[in-house]
Amino acid sequence: MPLTARPVVRYVALVFVIIIALHSILTFTHAGYSRATSLSSLLSPAASASPDKVPAEYFQDVVPDYAVGLPNANPDPNTNHNGHLLVRKANATLLMLARNSDLEGAVKSVREVEDRFNRKFGYPWVFLNEEEFSEGFKKRISVLTTAPVSFGRVPAEHWYPPSWIDEQKAAAGRKKLQDEGVIYGGSESYRNMCRFNSGFFFRHPLLTQYRYYWRVEPDVHFHCEVDFDPFLFMGDHGKVYGFTITMYEFEKTIPTLWAAVRAFVAAHPAYVARENAAAFVSDDGEGYNLCH
Ligand SMILES: *[C@@H]1O[C@H](CO)[C@@H](O)[C@H](O)[C@H]1NC(C)=O
């Protein structure tokens, strides 16, 4: 009968609207709920259990700023909304190599990392510079976070090339690359930075006290919330290195690298780790695929 059917339709519609509204509110306020009910996890329940996914225990739900400190904002301060422990923390730091002149870019990066990740996790920061940091730099950076911040200087022998490098030959090589328009071709400081980051950073006294570091550069941007702890995930799963993007190397910057690596491997096979990343850098086991 039309007269009774219409109110029923109205009630069904009302209930439907309420469910949708509740779902939207929960999605916006509870990251865990949002993850559990997102279309992709509903459509493929198996994918949630895939070993490649970061398990829920590494996520920390966000308490919106307006709710911090309010009663019941986070009923038990030792657990997040999923009921997992928050108190576990990794032995890790955020590391930035910067110059005094990088201040504005450094400020932007720290702000974004703090906003998107670290205000929830509170990992300490370490700043390293080839020179002394200015008081102004330290002051501007220190006010951006409540986490501990330390400033250190890179020892000269970790920064400048060793004395046995033929500086004339090196300078001629840089000039050649510069003339060919190769990126960073003529830059000495870029090479010093690469050298430091390839073999010396972890020997710095400010870093030997940590097991993991996250390298953050000046003027980088984080557009998405990072709401899980990558350090804990890595530690628990035996990971030593993580990255989000790999680009193609400019072949002109490394004309002799691959041949040198292959010659070294042939001469010293004992130094090749059993579980290594050879398949990542070579598609056919012979040539370098330029993954960088
Ligand atoms: C953190 O790791 C470093 C390097 O492995 C170690 O020396 C240090 O004792 C660790 N600190 C803590 C608190 O476990």
PDB file of N, CA, C and O and ligand atoms in Angstrom, residues 90-92 207-212, ligand 1:
ATOM      1  N   ALA A  90      61.902   3.095  18.839  1.00  0.00           N
ATOM      2  CA  ALA A  90      63.122   2.547  18.255  1.00  0.00           C
ATOM      3  C   ALA A  90      64.321   3.383  18.691  1.00  0.00           C
ATOM      4  O   ALA A  90      64.186   4.503  19.152  1.00  0.00           O
ATOM      5  N   ASN A  91      65.496   2.775  18.525  1.00  0.00           N
ATOM      6  CA  ASN A  91      66.757   3.449  18.821  1.00  0.00           C
ATOM      7  C   ASN A  91      67.142   4.198  17.536  1.00  0.00           C
ATOM      8  O   ASN A  91      67.882   3.675  16.711  1.00  0.00           O
ATOM      9  N   ALA A  92      66.572   5.375  17.352  1.00  0.00           N
ATOM     10  CA  ALA A  92      66.662   6.011  16.034  1.00  0.00           C
ATOM     11  C   ALA A  92      66.645   7.529  16.127  1.00  0.00           C
ATOM     12  O   ALA A  92      66.186   8.093  17.121  1.00  0.00           O
ATOM     13  N   LEU A 207      75.976  10.179  16.183  1.00  0.00           N
ATOM     14  CA  LEU A 207      75.183   9.119  15.545  1.00  0.00           C
ATOM     15  C   LEU A 207      75.503   7.724  16.036  1.00  0.00           C
ATOM     16  O   LEU A 207      74.700   6.809  15.865  1.00  0.00           O
ATOM     17  N   THR A 208      76.686   7.541  16.654  1.00  0.00           N
ATOM     18  CA  THR A 208      77.034   6.183  17.101  1.00  0.00           C
ATOM     19  C   THR A 208      76.068   5.710  18.175  1.00  0.00           C
ATOM     20  O   THR A 208      75.941   4.519  18.423  1.00  0.00           O
ATOM     21  N   GLN A 209      75.369   6.641  18.812  1.00  0.00           N
ATOM     22  CA  GLN A 209      74.434   6.223  19.873  1.00  0.00           C
ATOM     23  C   GLN A 209      73.098   5.728  19.324  1.00  0.00           C
ATOM     24  O   GLN A 209      72.209   5.377  20.096  1.00  0.00           O
ATOM     25  N   TYR A 210      72.944   5.724  18.008  1.00  0.00           N
ATOM     26  CA  TYR A 210      71.676   5.259  17.420  1.00  0.00           C
ATOM     27  C   TYR A 210      71.892   4.085  16.485  1.00  0.00           C
ATOM     28  O   TYR A 210      72.945   3.961  15.857  1.00  0.00           O
ATOM     29  N   ARG A 211      70.854   3.275  16.376  1.00  0.00           N
ATOM     30  CA  ARG A 211      70.904   2.140  15.458  1.00  0.00           C
ATOM     31  C   ARG A 211      70.344   2.523  14.087  1.00  0.00           C
ATOM     32  O   ARG A 211      70.791   2.035  13.072  1.00  0.00           O
ATOM     33  N   TYR A 212      69.342   3.381  14.082  1.00  0.00           N
ATOM     34  CA  TYR A 212      68.727   3.766  12.810  1.00  0.00           C
ATOM     35  C   TYR A 212      68.728   5.278  12.653  1.00  0.00           C
ATOM     36  O   TYR A 212      68.589   6.005  13.645  1.00  0.00           O
TER      37      TYR A 212
HETATM   38  C1  LIG B   1      71.311   2.331  20.412  1.00  0.00           C
HETATM   39  O1  LIG B   1      72.153   1.757  19.421  1.00  0.00           O
HETATM   40  C2  LIG B   1      73.512   2.081  19.601  1.00  0.00           C
HETATM   41  C3  LIG B   1      74.251   1.552  18.365  1.00  0.00           C
HETATM   42  O2  LIG B   1      73.978   0.197  18.136  1.00  0.00           O
HETATM   43  C4  LIG B   1      74.007   1.483  20.912  1.00  0.00           C
HETATM   44  O3  LIG B   1      75.369   1.821  21.092  1.00  0.00           O
HETATM   45  C5  LIG B   1      73.162   2.058  22.037  1.00  0.00           C
HETATM   46  O4  LIG B   1      73.540   1.460  23.249  1.00  0.00           O
HETATM   47  C6  LIG B   1      71.696   1.838  21.796  1.00  0.00           C
HETATM   48  N1  LIG B   1      70.934   2.584  22.781  1.00  0.00           N
HETATM   49  C7  LIG B   1      69.929   2.038  23.436  1.00  0.00           C
HETATM   50  C8  LIG B   1      69.233   2.919  24.392  1.00  0.00           C
HETATM   51  O5  LIG B   1      69.574   0.874  23.274  1.00  0.00           O
END
